[in-house]
Amino acid sequence: MKKDFIIPYLKTLSLDPENQESPIHFLDRWKTPKDYFYLRNHFAYPQIIPQPFYLTIQGNVKKPVKITMNDLHHLPSKTIMLPLECAGNNRAKFKPKVYGEQWEEGAVSQAKWKGVPLRELLNRAGLLDGSKEAVFVGMDFGERKDLEETFYYGRSLPIEKALHENTIVAYEYNGKPIPYKHGFPFRLIVPQWYAMASVKWLQNIFIIKHEFNGPFQTKDYVYYPYKDSDKDKRPVTTINVNSTIQQPMNNSIIEEGPQMIKGIAWCGTGTIKEVEISFDYGISWRKASLKWKESEKYAWVKWQFEWQAVKGEHTILVRAHDTEGHVQPLRPFWNRKGYGYNAVQKANIKVE
Ligand SMILES: Nc1nc2c(c(=O)[nH]1)N[C@H]1C(S)=C(S)[C@@H](COP(=O)(O)O)O[C@H]1N2
Ligand SMILES: [Mo]
């Protein structure tokens, strides 16, 4: 058979709404092609009302504005490569088990997004005193069973993060218009935050003087450290330093001799400084070599380690460090809704 016919697929978790994992173990590229980018949806896909596409900014502003696709194309743009990681990535690994989509390692993918810094658009509307948050509302909506009410998908950012130079309203994905399932025509892209913040099918932006209390802000995407109480809850924001072993795969059998162990690492504060491998359950660690994507400070890092594989069964652990002193822990921080998993990744290997 011709090699081009042998291709990876997404892994289906649910179809209505559509939730599918990226075949991350088989993607050795900086940019994830759209057919391999994970899909995470809370509702059915929205109907996109045809041209002209626009978004609005209203609320605590001098002058509400309507921005068309044409306007966006004429404003100074930025192109940023970054991973989007679902806050629920690796949720399936929590013990005790937690409810929700049972993601393994594949709720992460990377693309190059082109768009206009949100602050350019907010400046056009003119923020008034007391602006505390910006709320971003997508075109998709549906009923939440827990609340027996219909909601749009909406999330807010603190005004400082909304005004950050690299928070953009994107209109291109890997050099093409954004694919429909990933938020066409406009998508908010929030570097360094878990991907729930990067609202797809962005339609309306509201500037508010208080804290947004929509359910995707105050019920979901909150760390609840305890099973039976909401004590010490705090919002899910920046990505925890994380890494994945792509090859060899967990429970695989490989040959003795030189073997390349490889994967990716990424983080939400600073940049990746070091990736280490352990063959003795974390007693000693050996440095992997790293490849950064030049001039893309948010992009994931590729790591590899050449191993002289000896016969027997082995457990390989990997952990990444960021430049702000964060490192992946041996045990995950358990929380009731299963967000932010970043414990060291393991692969059990048999060498024959
Ligand atoms: N409008 C809208 N935006 C959304 C969501 C959604 O359901 N609706 N899901 C969020 C979550 S939780 C994630 S992880 C990412 C997934 O983006 P993707 O489907 O392009 O991979 O989109 C975010 N933005
Ligand atoms: Mo997510």
PDB file of C-alpha atoms in Angstrom, residues 147-249:
ATOM      1  CA  LEU A 147     -29.225  24.951  35.224  1.00  0.00           C
ATOM      2  CA  GLU A 148     -32.152  24.069  32.923  1.00  0.00           C
ATOM      3  CA  GLU A 149     -31.524  27.237  31.013  1.00  0.00           C
ATOM      4  CA  THR A 150     -30.143  28.215  27.632  1.00  0.00           C
ATOM      5  CA  PHE A 151     -26.831  30.045  27.432  1.00  0.00           C
ATOM      6  CA  TYR A 152     -24.448  31.286  24.807  1.00  0.00           C
ATOM      7  CA  TYR A 153     -20.850  30.189  25.259  1.00  0.00           C
ATOM      8  CA  GLY A 154     -19.359  33.232  26.993  1.00  0.00           C
ATOM      9  CA  ARG A 155     -16.179  33.905  28.919  1.00  0.00           C
ATOM     10  CA  SER A 156     -14.510  36.989  30.345  1.00  0.00           C
ATOM     11  CA  LEU A 157     -10.957  38.233  30.753  1.00  0.00           C
ATOM     12  CA  PRO A 158      -9.650  40.740  33.280  1.00  0.00           C
ATOM     13  CA  ILE A 159      -9.245  44.028  31.423  1.00  0.00           C
ATOM     14  CA  GLU A 160      -5.418  43.885  31.692  1.00  0.00           C
ATOM     15  CA  LYS A 161      -5.334  40.529  29.899  1.00  0.00           C
ATOM     16  CA  ALA A 162      -7.815  41.804  27.297  1.00  0.00           C
ATOM     17  CA  LEU A 163      -5.429  44.732  26.668  1.00  0.00           C
ATOM     18  CA  HIS A 164      -2.322  42.535  26.475  1.00  0.00           C
ATOM     19  CA  GLU A 165      -0.497  43.122  23.177  1.00  0.00           C
ATOM     20  CA  ASN A 166      -0.745  39.440  22.189  1.00  0.00           C
ATOM     21  CA  THR A 167      -4.424  38.878  22.903  1.00  0.00           C
ATOM     22  CA  ILE A 168      -5.803  38.932  19.371  1.00  0.00           C
ATOM     23  CA  VAL A 169      -9.025  38.642  17.430  1.00  0.00           C
ATOM     24  CA  ALA A 170      -7.925  36.083  14.865  1.00  0.00           C
ATOM     25  CA  TYR A 171      -9.283  35.660  11.349  1.00  0.00           C
ATOM     26  CA  GLU A 172      -6.681  33.230   9.975  1.00  0.00           C
ATOM     27  CA  TYR A 173      -5.490  29.772  11.009  1.00  0.00           C
ATOM     28  CA  ASN A 174      -2.260  28.447   9.466  1.00  0.00           C
ATOM     29  CA  GLY A 175      -2.490  31.003   6.661  1.00  0.00           C
ATOM     30  CA  LYS A 176      -6.131  30.361   5.710  1.00  0.00           C
ATOM     31  CA  PRO A 177      -9.515  31.595   6.967  1.00  0.00           C
ATOM     32  CA  ILE A 178     -10.294  29.908  10.296  1.00  0.00           C
ATOM     33  CA  PRO A 179     -11.906  26.483   9.746  1.00  0.00           C
ATOM     34  CA  TYR A 180     -15.615  26.494  10.579  1.00  0.00           C
ATOM     35  CA  LYS A 181     -15.260  24.048  13.496  1.00  0.00           C
ATOM     36  CA  HIS A 182     -12.470  26.137  15.014  1.00  0.00           C
ATOM     37  CA  GLY A 183     -14.388  29.398  15.103  1.00  0.00           C
ATOM     38  CA  PHE A 184     -14.881  30.952  11.649  1.00  0.00           C
ATOM     39  CA  PRO A 185     -15.066  33.879  10.986  1.00  0.00           C
ATOM     40  CA  PHE A 186     -13.475  35.343  14.169  1.00  0.00           C
ATOM     41  CA  ARG A 187     -11.868  33.750  17.167  1.00  0.00           C
ATOM     42  CA  LEU A 188     -10.383  35.274  20.270  1.00  0.00           C
ATOM     43  CA  ILE A 189      -6.883  33.914  20.890  1.00  0.00           C
ATOM     44  CA  VAL A 190      -5.533  34.265  24.415  1.00  0.00           C
ATOM     45  CA  PRO A 191      -1.890  33.173  24.669  1.00  0.00           C
ATOM     46  CA  GLN A 192      -0.802  31.366  27.843  1.00  0.00           C
ATOM     47  CA  TRP A 193      -4.321  30.640  29.103  1.00  0.00           C
ATOM     48  CA  TYR A 194      -6.084  27.321  28.828  1.00  0.00           C
ATOM     49  CA  ALA A 195      -8.148  27.246  25.649  1.00  0.00           C
ATOM     50  CA  MET A 196     -11.585  27.817  27.209  1.00  0.00           C
ATOM     51  CA  ALA A 197     -10.601  31.512  27.049  1.00  0.00           C
ATOM     52  CA  SER A 198     -10.117  31.442  23.272  1.00  0.00           C
ATOM     53  CA  VAL A 199     -13.767  31.939  22.314  1.00  0.00           C
ATOM     54  CA  LYS A 200     -14.735  30.569  18.910  1.00  0.00           C
ATOM     55  CA  TRP A 201     -17.308  32.194  16.569  1.00  0.00           C
ATOM     56  CA  LEU A 202     -16.749  35.452  18.437  1.00  0.00           C
ATOM     57  CA  GLN A 203     -19.718  37.757  17.911  1.00  0.00           C
ATOM     58  CA  ASN A 204     -20.163  40.246  20.776  1.00  0.00           C
ATOM     59  CA  ILE A 205     -17.774  41.828  23.262  1.00  0.00           C
ATOM     60  CA  PHE A 206     -19.180  43.548  26.358  1.00  0.00           C
ATOM     61  CA  ILE A 207     -17.090  45.772  28.605  1.00  0.00           C
ATOM     62  CA  ILE A 208     -18.344  45.501  32.160  1.00  0.00           C
ATOM     63  CA  LYS A 209     -17.605  47.163  35.505  1.00  0.00           C
ATOM     64  CA  HIS A 210     -18.101  44.031  37.609  1.00  0.00           C
ATOM     65  CA  GLU A 211     -17.115  40.363  37.463  1.00  0.00           C
ATOM     66  CA  PHE A 212     -18.829  38.244  34.842  1.00  0.00           C
ATOM     67  CA  ASN A 213     -20.854  35.437  36.384  1.00  0.00           C
ATOM     68  CA  GLY A 214     -21.828  33.264  33.409  1.00  0.00           C
ATOM     69  CA  PRO A 215     -21.735  29.504  34.053  1.00  0.00           C
ATOM     70  CA  PHE A 216     -18.609  28.916  31.939  1.00  0.00           C
ATOM     71  CA  GLN A 217     -16.890  31.413  34.228  1.00  0.00           C
ATOM     72  CA  THR A 218     -18.204  30.654  37.694  1.00  0.00           C
ATOM     73  CA  LYS A 219     -19.371  26.995  37.598  1.00  0.00           C
ATOM     74  CA  ASP A 220     -17.007  25.459  35.051  1.00  0.00           C
ATOM     75  CA  TYR A 221     -13.320  26.293  34.683  1.00  0.00           C
ATOM     76  CA  VAL A 222     -12.931  26.635  38.421  1.00  0.00           C
ATOM     77  CA  TYR A 223     -10.518  24.508  40.460  1.00  0.00           C
ATOM     78  CA  TYR A 224     -12.456  22.897  43.321  1.00  0.00           C
ATOM     79  CA  PRO A 225      -9.865  21.147  45.510  1.00  0.00           C
ATOM     80  CA  TYR A 226     -12.473  19.266  47.574  1.00  0.00           C
ATOM     81  CA  LYS A 227     -15.033  16.668  46.614  1.00  0.00           C
ATOM     82  CA  ASP A 228     -17.871  17.878  48.810  1.00  0.00           C
ATOM     83  CA  SER A 229     -17.237  21.569  49.329  1.00  0.00           C
ATOM     84  CA  ASP A 230     -16.386  24.643  47.290  1.00  0.00           C
ATOM     85  CA  LYS A 231     -13.765  25.750  49.800  1.00  0.00           C
ATOM     86  CA  ASP A 232     -10.636  27.339  48.297  1.00  0.00           C
ATOM     87  CA  LYS A 233     -12.036  27.411  44.779  1.00  0.00           C
ATOM     88  CA  ARG A 234     -10.145  29.507  42.234  1.00  0.00           C
ATOM     89  CA  PRO A 235     -10.514  30.207  38.530  1.00  0.00           C
ATOM     90  CA  VAL A 236      -8.656  28.247  35.866  1.00  0.00           C
ATOM     91  CA  THR A 237      -6.413  30.670  33.972  1.00  0.00           C
ATOM     92  CA  THR A 238      -2.832  30.037  32.781  1.00  0.00           C
ATOM     93  CA  ILE A 239      -1.584  26.730  31.386  1.00  0.00           C
ATOM     94  CA  ASN A 240       0.464  24.598  33.769  1.00  0.00           C
ATOM     95  CA  VAL A 241       3.884  23.517  32.524  1.00  0.00           C
ATOM     96  CA  ASN A 242       3.339  20.223  30.718  1.00  0.00           C
ATOM     97  CA  SER A 243       4.856  17.697  28.331  1.00  0.00           C
ATOM     98  CA  THR A 244       3.978  14.572  26.386  1.00  0.00           C
ATOM     99  CA  ILE A 245       5.968  11.549  25.330  1.00  0.00           C
ATOM    100  CA  GLN A 246       4.974  11.039  21.710  1.00  0.00           C
ATOM    101  CA  GLN A 247       7.225   8.083  20.870  1.00  0.00           C
ATOM    102  CA  PRO A 248       7.600   5.320  21.871  1.00  0.00           C
ATOM    103  CA  MET A 249       4.008   4.864  22.928  1.00  0.00           C
TER     104      MET A 249
END
